[in-house]
Short mmCIF file of C-alpha atoms in Angstrom, two decimals:
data_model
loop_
_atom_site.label_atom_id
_atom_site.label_comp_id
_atom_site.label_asym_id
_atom_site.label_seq_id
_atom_site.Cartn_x
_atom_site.Cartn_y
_atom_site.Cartn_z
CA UNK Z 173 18.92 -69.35 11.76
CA UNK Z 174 14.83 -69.51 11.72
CA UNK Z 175 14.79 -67.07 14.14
CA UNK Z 176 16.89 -64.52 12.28
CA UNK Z 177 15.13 -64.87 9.18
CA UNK Z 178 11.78 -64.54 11.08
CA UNK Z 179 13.10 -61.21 12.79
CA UNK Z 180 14.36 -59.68 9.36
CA UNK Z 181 11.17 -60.83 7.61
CA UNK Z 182 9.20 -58.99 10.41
CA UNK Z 183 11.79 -56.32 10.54
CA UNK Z 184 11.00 -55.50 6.78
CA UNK Z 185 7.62 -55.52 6.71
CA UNK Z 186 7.45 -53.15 9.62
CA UNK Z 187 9.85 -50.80 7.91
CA UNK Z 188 8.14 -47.98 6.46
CA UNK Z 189 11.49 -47.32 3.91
CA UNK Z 190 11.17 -50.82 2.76
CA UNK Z 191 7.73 -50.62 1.84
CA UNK Z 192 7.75 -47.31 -0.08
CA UNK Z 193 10.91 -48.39 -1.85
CA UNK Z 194 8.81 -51.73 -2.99
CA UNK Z 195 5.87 -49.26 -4.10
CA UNK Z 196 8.51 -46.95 -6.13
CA UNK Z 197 10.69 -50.47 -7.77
CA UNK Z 198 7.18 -51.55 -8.45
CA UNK Z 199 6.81 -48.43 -11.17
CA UNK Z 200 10.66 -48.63 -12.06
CA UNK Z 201 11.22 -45.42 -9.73
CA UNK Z 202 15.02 -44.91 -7.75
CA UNK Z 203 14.80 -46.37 -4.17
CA UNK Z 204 14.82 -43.46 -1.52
CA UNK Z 205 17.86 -43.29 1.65
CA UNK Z 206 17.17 -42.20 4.88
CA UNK Z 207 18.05 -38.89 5.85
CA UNK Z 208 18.38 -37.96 9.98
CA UNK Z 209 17.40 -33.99 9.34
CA UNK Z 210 14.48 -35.42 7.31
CA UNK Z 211 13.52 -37.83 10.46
CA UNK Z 212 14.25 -35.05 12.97
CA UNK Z 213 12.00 -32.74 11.22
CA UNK Z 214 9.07 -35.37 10.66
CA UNK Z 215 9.48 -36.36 14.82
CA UNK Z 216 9.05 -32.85 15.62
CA UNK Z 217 6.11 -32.45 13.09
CA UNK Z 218 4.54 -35.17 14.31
CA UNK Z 219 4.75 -33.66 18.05
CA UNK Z 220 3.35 -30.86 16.82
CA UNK Z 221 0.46 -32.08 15.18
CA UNK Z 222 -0.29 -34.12 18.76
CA UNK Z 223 0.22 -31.81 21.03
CA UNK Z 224 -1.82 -29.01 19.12
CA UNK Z 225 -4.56 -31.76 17.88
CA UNK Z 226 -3.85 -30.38 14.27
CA UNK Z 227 -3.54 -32.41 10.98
CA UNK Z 228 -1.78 -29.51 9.17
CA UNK Z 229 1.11 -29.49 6.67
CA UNK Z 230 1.63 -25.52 7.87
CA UNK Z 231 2.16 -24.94 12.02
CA UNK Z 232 0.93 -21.85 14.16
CA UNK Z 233 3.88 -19.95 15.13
CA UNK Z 234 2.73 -19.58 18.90
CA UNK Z 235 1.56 -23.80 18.82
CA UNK Z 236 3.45 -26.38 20.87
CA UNK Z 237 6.49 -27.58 19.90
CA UNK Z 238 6.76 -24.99 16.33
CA UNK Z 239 9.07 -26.13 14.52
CA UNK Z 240 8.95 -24.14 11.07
CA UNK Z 241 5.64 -23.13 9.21
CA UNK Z 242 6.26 -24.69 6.09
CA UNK Z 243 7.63 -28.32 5.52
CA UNK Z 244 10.47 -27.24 4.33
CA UNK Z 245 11.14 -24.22 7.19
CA UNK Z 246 11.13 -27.10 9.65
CA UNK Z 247 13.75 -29.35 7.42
CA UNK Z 248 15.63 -26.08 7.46
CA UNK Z 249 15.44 -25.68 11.39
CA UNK Z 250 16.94 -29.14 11.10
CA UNK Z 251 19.75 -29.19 9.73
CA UNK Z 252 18.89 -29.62 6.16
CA UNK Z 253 19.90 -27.17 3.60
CA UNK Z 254 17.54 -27.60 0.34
CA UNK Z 255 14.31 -26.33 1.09
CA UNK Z 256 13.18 -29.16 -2.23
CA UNK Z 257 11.26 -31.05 0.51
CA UNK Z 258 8.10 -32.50 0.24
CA UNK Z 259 5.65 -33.36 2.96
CA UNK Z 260 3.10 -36.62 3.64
CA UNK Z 261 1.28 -37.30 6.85
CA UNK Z 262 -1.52 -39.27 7.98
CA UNK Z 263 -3.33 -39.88 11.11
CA UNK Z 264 -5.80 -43.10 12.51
CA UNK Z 265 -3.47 -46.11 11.08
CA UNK Z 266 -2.48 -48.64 13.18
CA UNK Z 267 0.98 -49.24 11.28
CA UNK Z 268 3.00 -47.82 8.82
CA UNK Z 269 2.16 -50.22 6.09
CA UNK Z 270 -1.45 -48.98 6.90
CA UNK Z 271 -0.34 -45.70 6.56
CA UNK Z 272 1.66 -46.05 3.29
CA UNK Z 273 -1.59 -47.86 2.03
CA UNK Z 274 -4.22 -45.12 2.75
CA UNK Z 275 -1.73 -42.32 1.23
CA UNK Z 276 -1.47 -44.16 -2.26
CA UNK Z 277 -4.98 -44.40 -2.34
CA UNK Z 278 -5.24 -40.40 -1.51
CA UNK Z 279 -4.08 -38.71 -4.98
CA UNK Z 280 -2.13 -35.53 -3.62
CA UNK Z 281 0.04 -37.46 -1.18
CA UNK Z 282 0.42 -40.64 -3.82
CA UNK Z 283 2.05 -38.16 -6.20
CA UNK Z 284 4.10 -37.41 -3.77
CA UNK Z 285 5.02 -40.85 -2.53
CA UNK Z 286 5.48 -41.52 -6.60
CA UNK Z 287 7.89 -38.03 -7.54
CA UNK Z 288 10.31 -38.64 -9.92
CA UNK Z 289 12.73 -36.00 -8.49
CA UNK Z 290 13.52 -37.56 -4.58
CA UNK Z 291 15.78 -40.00 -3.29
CA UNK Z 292 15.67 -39.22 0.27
CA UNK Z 293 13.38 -39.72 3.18
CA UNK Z 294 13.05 -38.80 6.98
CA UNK Z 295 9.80 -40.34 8.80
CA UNK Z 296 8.08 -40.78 12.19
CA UNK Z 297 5.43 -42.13 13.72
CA UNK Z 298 4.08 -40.90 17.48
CA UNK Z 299 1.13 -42.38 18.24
CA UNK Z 300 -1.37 -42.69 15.48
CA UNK Z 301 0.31 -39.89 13.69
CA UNK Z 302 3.05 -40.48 10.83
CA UNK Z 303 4.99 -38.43 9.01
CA UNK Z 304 7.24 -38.49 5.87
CA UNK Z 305 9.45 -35.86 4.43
CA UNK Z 306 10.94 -36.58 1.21
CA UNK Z 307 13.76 -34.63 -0.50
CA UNK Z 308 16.62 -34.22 -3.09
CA UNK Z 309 20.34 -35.64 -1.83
CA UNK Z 310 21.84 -33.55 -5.45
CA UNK Z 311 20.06 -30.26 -4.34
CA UNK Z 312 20.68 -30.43 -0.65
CA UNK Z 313 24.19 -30.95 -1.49
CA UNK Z 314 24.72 -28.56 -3.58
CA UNK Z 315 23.01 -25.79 -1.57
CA UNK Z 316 25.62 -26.71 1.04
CA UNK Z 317 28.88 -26.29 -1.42
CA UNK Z 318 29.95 -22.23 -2.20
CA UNK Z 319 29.12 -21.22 -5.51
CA UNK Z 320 28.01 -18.45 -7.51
CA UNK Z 321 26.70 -19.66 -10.79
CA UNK Z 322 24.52 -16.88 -13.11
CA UNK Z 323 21.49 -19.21 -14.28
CA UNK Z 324 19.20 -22.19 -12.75
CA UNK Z 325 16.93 -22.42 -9.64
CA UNK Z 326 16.56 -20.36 -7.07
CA UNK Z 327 14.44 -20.47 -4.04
CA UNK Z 328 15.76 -23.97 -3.27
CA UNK Z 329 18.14 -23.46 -0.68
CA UNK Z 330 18.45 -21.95 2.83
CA UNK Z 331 19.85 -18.72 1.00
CA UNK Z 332 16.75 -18.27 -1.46
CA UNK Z 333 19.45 -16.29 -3.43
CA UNK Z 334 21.63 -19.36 -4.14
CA UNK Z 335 21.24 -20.78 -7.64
CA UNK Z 336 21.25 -24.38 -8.09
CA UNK Z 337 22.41 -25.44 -11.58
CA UNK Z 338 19.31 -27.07 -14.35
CA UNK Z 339 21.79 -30.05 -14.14
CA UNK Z 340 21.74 -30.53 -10.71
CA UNK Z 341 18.02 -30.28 -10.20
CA UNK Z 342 17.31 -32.50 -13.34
CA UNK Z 343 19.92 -35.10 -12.29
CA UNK Z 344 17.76 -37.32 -10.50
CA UNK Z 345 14.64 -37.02 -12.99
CA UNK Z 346 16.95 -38.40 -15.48
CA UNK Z 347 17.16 -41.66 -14.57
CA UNK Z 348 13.21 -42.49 -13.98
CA UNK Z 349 10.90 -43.48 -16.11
CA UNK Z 350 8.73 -41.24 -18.77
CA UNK Z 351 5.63 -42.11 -17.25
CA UNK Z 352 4.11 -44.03 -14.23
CA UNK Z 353 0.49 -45.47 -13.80
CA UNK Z 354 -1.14 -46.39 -10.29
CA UNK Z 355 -2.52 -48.82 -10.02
CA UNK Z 356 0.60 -50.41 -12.27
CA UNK Z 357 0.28 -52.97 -14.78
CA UNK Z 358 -0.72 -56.18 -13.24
CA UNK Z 359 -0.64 -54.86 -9.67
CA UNK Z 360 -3.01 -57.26 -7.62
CA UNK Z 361 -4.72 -56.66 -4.18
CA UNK Z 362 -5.72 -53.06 -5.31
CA UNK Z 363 -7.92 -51.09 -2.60
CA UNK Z 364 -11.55 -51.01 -3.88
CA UNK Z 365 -12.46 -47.80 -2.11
CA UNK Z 366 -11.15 -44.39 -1.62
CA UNK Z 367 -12.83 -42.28 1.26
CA UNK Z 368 -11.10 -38.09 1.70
CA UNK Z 369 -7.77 -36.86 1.97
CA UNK Z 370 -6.71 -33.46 3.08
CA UNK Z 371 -7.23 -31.16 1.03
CA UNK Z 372 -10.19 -32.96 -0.73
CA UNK Z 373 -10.24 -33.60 -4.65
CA UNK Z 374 -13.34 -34.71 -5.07
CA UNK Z 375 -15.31 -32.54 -2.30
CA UNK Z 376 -18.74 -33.59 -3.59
CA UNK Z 377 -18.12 -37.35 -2.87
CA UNK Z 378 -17.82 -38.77 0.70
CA UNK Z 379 -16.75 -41.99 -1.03
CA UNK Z 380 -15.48 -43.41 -4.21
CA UNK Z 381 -13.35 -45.82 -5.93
CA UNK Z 382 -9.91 -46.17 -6.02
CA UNK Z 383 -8.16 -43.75 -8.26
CA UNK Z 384 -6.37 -44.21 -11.46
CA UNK Z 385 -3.69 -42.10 -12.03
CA UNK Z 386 -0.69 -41.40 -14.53
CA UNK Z 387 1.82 -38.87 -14.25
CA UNK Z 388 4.66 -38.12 -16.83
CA UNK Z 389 8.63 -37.36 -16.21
CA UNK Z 390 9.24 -33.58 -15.98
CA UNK Z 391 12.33 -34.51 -17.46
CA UNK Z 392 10.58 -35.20 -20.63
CA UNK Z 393 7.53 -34.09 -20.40
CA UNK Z 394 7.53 -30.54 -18.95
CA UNK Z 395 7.92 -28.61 -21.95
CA UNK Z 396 5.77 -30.71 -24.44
CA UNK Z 397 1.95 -29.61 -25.07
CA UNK Z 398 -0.02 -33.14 -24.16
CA UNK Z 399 -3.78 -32.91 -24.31
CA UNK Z 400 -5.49 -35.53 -22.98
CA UNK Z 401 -8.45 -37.20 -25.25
CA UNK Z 402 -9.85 -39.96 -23.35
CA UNK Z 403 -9.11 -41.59 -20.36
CA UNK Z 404 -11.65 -44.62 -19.80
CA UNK Z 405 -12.13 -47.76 -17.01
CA UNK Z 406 -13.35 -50.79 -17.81
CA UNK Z 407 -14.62 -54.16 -15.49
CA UNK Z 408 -14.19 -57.45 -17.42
CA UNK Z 409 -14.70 -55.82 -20.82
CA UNK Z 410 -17.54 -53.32 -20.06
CA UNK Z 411 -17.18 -49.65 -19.57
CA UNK Z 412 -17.34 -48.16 -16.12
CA UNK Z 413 -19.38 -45.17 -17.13
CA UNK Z 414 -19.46 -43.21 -13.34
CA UNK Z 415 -16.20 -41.82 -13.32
CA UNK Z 416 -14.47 -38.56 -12.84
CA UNK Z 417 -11.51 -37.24 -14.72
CA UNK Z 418 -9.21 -34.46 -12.77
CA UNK Z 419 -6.58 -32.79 -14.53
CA UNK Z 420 -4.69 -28.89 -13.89
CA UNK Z 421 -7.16 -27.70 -15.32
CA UNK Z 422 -10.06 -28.71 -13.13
CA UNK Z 423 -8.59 -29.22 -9.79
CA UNK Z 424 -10.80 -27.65 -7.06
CA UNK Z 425 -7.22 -27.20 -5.43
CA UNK Z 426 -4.96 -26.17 -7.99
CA UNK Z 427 -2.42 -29.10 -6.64
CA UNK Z 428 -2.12 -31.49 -9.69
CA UNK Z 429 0.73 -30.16 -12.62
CA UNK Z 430 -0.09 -30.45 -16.37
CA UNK Z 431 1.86 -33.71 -16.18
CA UNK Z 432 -0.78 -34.86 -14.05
CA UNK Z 433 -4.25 -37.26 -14.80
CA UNK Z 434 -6.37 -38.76 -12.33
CA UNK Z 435 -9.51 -40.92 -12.72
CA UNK Z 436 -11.87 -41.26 -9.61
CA UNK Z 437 -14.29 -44.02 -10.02
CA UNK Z 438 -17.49 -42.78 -8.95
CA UNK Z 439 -18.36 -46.33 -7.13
CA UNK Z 440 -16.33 -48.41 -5.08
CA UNK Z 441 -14.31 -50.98 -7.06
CA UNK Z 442 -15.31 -54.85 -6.90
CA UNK Z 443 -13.82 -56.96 -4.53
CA UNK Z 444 -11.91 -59.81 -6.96
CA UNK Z 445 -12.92 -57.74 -10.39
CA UNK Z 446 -10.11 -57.26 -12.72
CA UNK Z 447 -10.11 -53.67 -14.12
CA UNK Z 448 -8.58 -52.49 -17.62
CA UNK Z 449 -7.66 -49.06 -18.25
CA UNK Z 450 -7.20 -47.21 -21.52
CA UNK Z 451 -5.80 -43.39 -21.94
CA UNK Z 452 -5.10 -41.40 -25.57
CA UNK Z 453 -3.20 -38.05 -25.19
CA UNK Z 454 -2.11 -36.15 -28.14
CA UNK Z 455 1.46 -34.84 -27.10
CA UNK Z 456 3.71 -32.44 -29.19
CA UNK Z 457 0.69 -32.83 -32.04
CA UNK Z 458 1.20 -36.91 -32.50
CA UNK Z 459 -1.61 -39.48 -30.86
CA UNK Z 460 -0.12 -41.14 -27.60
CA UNK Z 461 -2.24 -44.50 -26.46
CA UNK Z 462 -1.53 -46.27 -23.11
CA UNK Z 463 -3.27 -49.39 -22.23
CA UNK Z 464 -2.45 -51.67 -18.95
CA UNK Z 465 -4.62 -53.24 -16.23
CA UNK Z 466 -4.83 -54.68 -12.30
CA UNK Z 467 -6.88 -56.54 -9.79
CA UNK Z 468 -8.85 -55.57 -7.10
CA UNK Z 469 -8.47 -57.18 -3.77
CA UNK Z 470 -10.24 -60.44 -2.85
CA UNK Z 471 -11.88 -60.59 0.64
CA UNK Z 472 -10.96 -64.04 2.00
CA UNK Z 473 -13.87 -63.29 4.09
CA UNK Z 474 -18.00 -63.57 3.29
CA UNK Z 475 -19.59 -60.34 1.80
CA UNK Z 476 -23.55 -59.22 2.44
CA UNK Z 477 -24.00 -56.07 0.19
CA UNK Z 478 -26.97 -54.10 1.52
CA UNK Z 479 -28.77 -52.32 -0.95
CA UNK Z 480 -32.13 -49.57 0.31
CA UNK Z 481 -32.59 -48.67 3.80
CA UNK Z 482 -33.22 -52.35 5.08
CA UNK Z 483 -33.33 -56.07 4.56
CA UNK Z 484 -33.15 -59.31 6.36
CA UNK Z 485 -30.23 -61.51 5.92
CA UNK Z 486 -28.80 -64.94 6.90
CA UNK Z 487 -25.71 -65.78 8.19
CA UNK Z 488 -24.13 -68.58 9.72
CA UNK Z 489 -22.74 -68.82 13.45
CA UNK Z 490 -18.95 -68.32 14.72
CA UNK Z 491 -18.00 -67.12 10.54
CA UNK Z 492 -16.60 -63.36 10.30
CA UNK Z 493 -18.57 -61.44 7.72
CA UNK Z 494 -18.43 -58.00 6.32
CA UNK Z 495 -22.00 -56.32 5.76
CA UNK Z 496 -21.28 -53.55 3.30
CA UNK Z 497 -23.83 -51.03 2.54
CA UNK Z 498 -24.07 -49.74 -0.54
CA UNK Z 499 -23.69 -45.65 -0.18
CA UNK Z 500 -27.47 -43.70 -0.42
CA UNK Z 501 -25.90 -41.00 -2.45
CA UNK Z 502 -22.47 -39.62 -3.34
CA UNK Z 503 -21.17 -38.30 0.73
CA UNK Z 504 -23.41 -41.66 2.69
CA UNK Z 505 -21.27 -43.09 5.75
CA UNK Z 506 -22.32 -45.33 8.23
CA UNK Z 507 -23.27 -43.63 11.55
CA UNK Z 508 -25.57 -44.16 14.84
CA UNK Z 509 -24.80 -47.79 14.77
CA UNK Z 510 -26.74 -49.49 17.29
CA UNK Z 511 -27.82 -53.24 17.66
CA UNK Z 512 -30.30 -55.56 19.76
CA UNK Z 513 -30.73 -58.83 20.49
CA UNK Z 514 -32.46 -61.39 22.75
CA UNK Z 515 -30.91 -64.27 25.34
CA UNK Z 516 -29.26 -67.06 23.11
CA UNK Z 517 -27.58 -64.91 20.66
CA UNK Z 518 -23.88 -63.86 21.55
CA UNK Z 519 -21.85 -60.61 19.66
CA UNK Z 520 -18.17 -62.46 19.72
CA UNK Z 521 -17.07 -59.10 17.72
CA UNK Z 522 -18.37 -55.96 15.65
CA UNK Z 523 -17.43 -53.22 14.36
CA UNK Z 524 -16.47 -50.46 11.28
CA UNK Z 525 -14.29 -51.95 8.92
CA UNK Z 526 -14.45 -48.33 6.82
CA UNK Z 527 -16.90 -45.58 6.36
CA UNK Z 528 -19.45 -47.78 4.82
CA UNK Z 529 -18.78 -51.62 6.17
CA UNK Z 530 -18.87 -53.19 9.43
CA UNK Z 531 -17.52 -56.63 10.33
CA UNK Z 532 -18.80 -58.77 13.00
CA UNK Z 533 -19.11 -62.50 14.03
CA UNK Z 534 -22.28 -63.58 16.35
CA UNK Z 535 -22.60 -67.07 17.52
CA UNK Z 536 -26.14 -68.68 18.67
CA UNK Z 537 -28.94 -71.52 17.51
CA UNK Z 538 -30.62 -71.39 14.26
CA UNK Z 539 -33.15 -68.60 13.94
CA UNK Z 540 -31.83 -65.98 16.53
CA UNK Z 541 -32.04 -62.69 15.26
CA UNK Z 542 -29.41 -59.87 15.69
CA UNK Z 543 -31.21 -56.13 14.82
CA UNK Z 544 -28.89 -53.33 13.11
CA UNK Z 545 -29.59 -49.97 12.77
CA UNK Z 546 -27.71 -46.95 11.50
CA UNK Z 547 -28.67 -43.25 11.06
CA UNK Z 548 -30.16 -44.37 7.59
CA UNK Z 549 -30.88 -47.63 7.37
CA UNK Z 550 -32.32 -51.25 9.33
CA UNK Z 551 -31.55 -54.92 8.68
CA UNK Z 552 -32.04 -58.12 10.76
CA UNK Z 553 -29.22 -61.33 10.79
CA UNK Z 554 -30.73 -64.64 11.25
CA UNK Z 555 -28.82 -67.19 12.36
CA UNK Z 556 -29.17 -70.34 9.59
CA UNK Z 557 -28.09 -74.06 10.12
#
């Protein structure tokens, strides 16, 4: 009996369904099915993006293994008849939790993740690469069923002629939530950092903190007038005053809809900090005020923050640190990284932990010395009792 529990336990928390649908119950959103023309287009997406070396959402029609330019051309080619489909992909992880992770933090492909009109889901992961393709079970059916009705959507189907009902397109909407916030209210373990997605929102920063984001129901929302007045971060009581607000009106690539509102944090997030966040809209003329908080992620491990070009810094043998340095300017990432040492001193492991933190754990007698140096900067390790 152990054993079974232990392989369902490790069953779910390798499932890449099971983890999105947690994400989407945490914000009150429907869980999403699998769907096999969904999968089979994401596997062949995913072939296509290794065999042609291209992180693309749109495929070459003379590339290996074209399937369709357009997400949904190659849910089309397989099998699926709504062309409602929308597409996320990453590439580097080394799991699908990973995966799932990184694309929350990257705002395009978290509002995605987070749509309040899907309930269906192919993915696939070859290699480092992972797909998802996301859809609409109400709209895929009816674009199968023969009808010929006068007013609705068109452009949905595999016939771009067909007209698929308001009712059938809203059905799903319906039964989500009027608004959802990410983080959520009293989410904990919250990333700190967010680095680039593709295409980038914030092209002007190499890194930043984690975004805020809220996003209100179609449903409801689509047809109301909501201005937004002020939407502010704040660290244990204390304004966060580097931050960056992107709405429709603003975004470099004309991706986010007027029920849309992100705020980038213009620094990296504090490991352990609990954040507040507080957002006024004026919608349909009357004042709207939203007000909820999270929790950033602890590191169970030991922190050195570099700050300037160089330092010295003591450590103590056989423990696992992670030396972050603080960014130079807005687009600063670790590179060049080179280290030396003298007999005594042993490297047991290093290495990047992100763009601007390395981990490593060195072993040796008190005062050994370990040098690091990047592009930009210079520190020295010594060894302490």
């Amino acid at each position: 009996m152990k054993k079974l529990i232990l392989f369902l336990a490790v069953f779910l928390f390798a499932n890449p369904l099971f983890t999105i649908n947690e994400y989407r119950n945490a914000v009150r959103l429907n869980p999403l099915d699998e769907n096999p023309s969904l999968t089979l287009a994401a596997k062949w997406h995913a072939k296509y993006i290794y065999a042609n070396n291209e992180i693309t959402h749109i495929q070459r029609k003379y590339g290996r293994y074209f399937s369709g330019k357009t997400p949904a051309d190659r849910a089309i080619s397989c099998g699926y008849e709504s062309r409602y489909v929308i597409e996320n992909l990453s590439r580097g992880e080394k799991s699908y939790n990973e995966s799932i992770k990184d694309l929350f933090g990257a705002i395009y492909h978290r509002f995605g993740f987070l749509n309040f009109n899907i309930n269906e889901i192919g993915y696939y992961k070859l290699n480092d690469i992972y797909v998802y393709n996301m859809g609409n079970s109400f709209i895929n059916r009816a674009c199968k069923i023969k009808s010929d009705y006068k007013s609705g959507f068109a452009g949905l189907c595999r016939d771009k002629n067909k007209i698929i009902p308001k009712g059938v397109y809203y059905d799903q909407m319906k039964t989500n939530p009027q608004m959802v916030t990410w983080p959520y209210d009293g989410m904990k373990n919250t990333p700190a950092v967010f680095y680039e997605e593709i295409p980038d929102p914030l092209p002007e920063y190499g890194v930043c903190g984690y975004p805020v984001s809220i996003s209100f129901n179609p449903y409801y929302y689509e047809n109301k007038k909501i201005s937004l007045i002020s939407f502010e971060l704040y660290k244990n009581g204390k304004k966060v005053e580097k931050t960056k607000i992107i709405t429709y009106k603003n975004d470099v690539n004309r991706m986010l809809k007027k029920t849309q509102f992100v705020l980038f944090p213009l620094e990296r997030l504090e490991y352990g900090a609990h954040y507040d966040v507080k957002a006024d809209f004026i919608i349909n003329g009357r004042m709207k005020s939203f007000e909820w908080g999270f929790d950033v992620e602890e590191k169970r491990i030991p922190v050195i923050t570099v700050i300037g070009t160089n330092g010295k810094y003591f450590i103590k043998s056989n423990i696992t640190y992670l030396i972050y340095f603080k960014p130079l300017n807005s687009n600063d990432r670790l590179s060049g990284l080179k280290y030396e040492y003298i007999k005594g001193l042993k490297i047991n492991k290093i290495g990047y932990k992100d763009a601007n933190t390395i981990y490593l754990n060195i072993s040796g007698y008190p005062g050994k010395k370990l040098k690091i140096t990047t592009k930009k900067r210079k520190i020295i390790l010594v060894i302490k009792d």
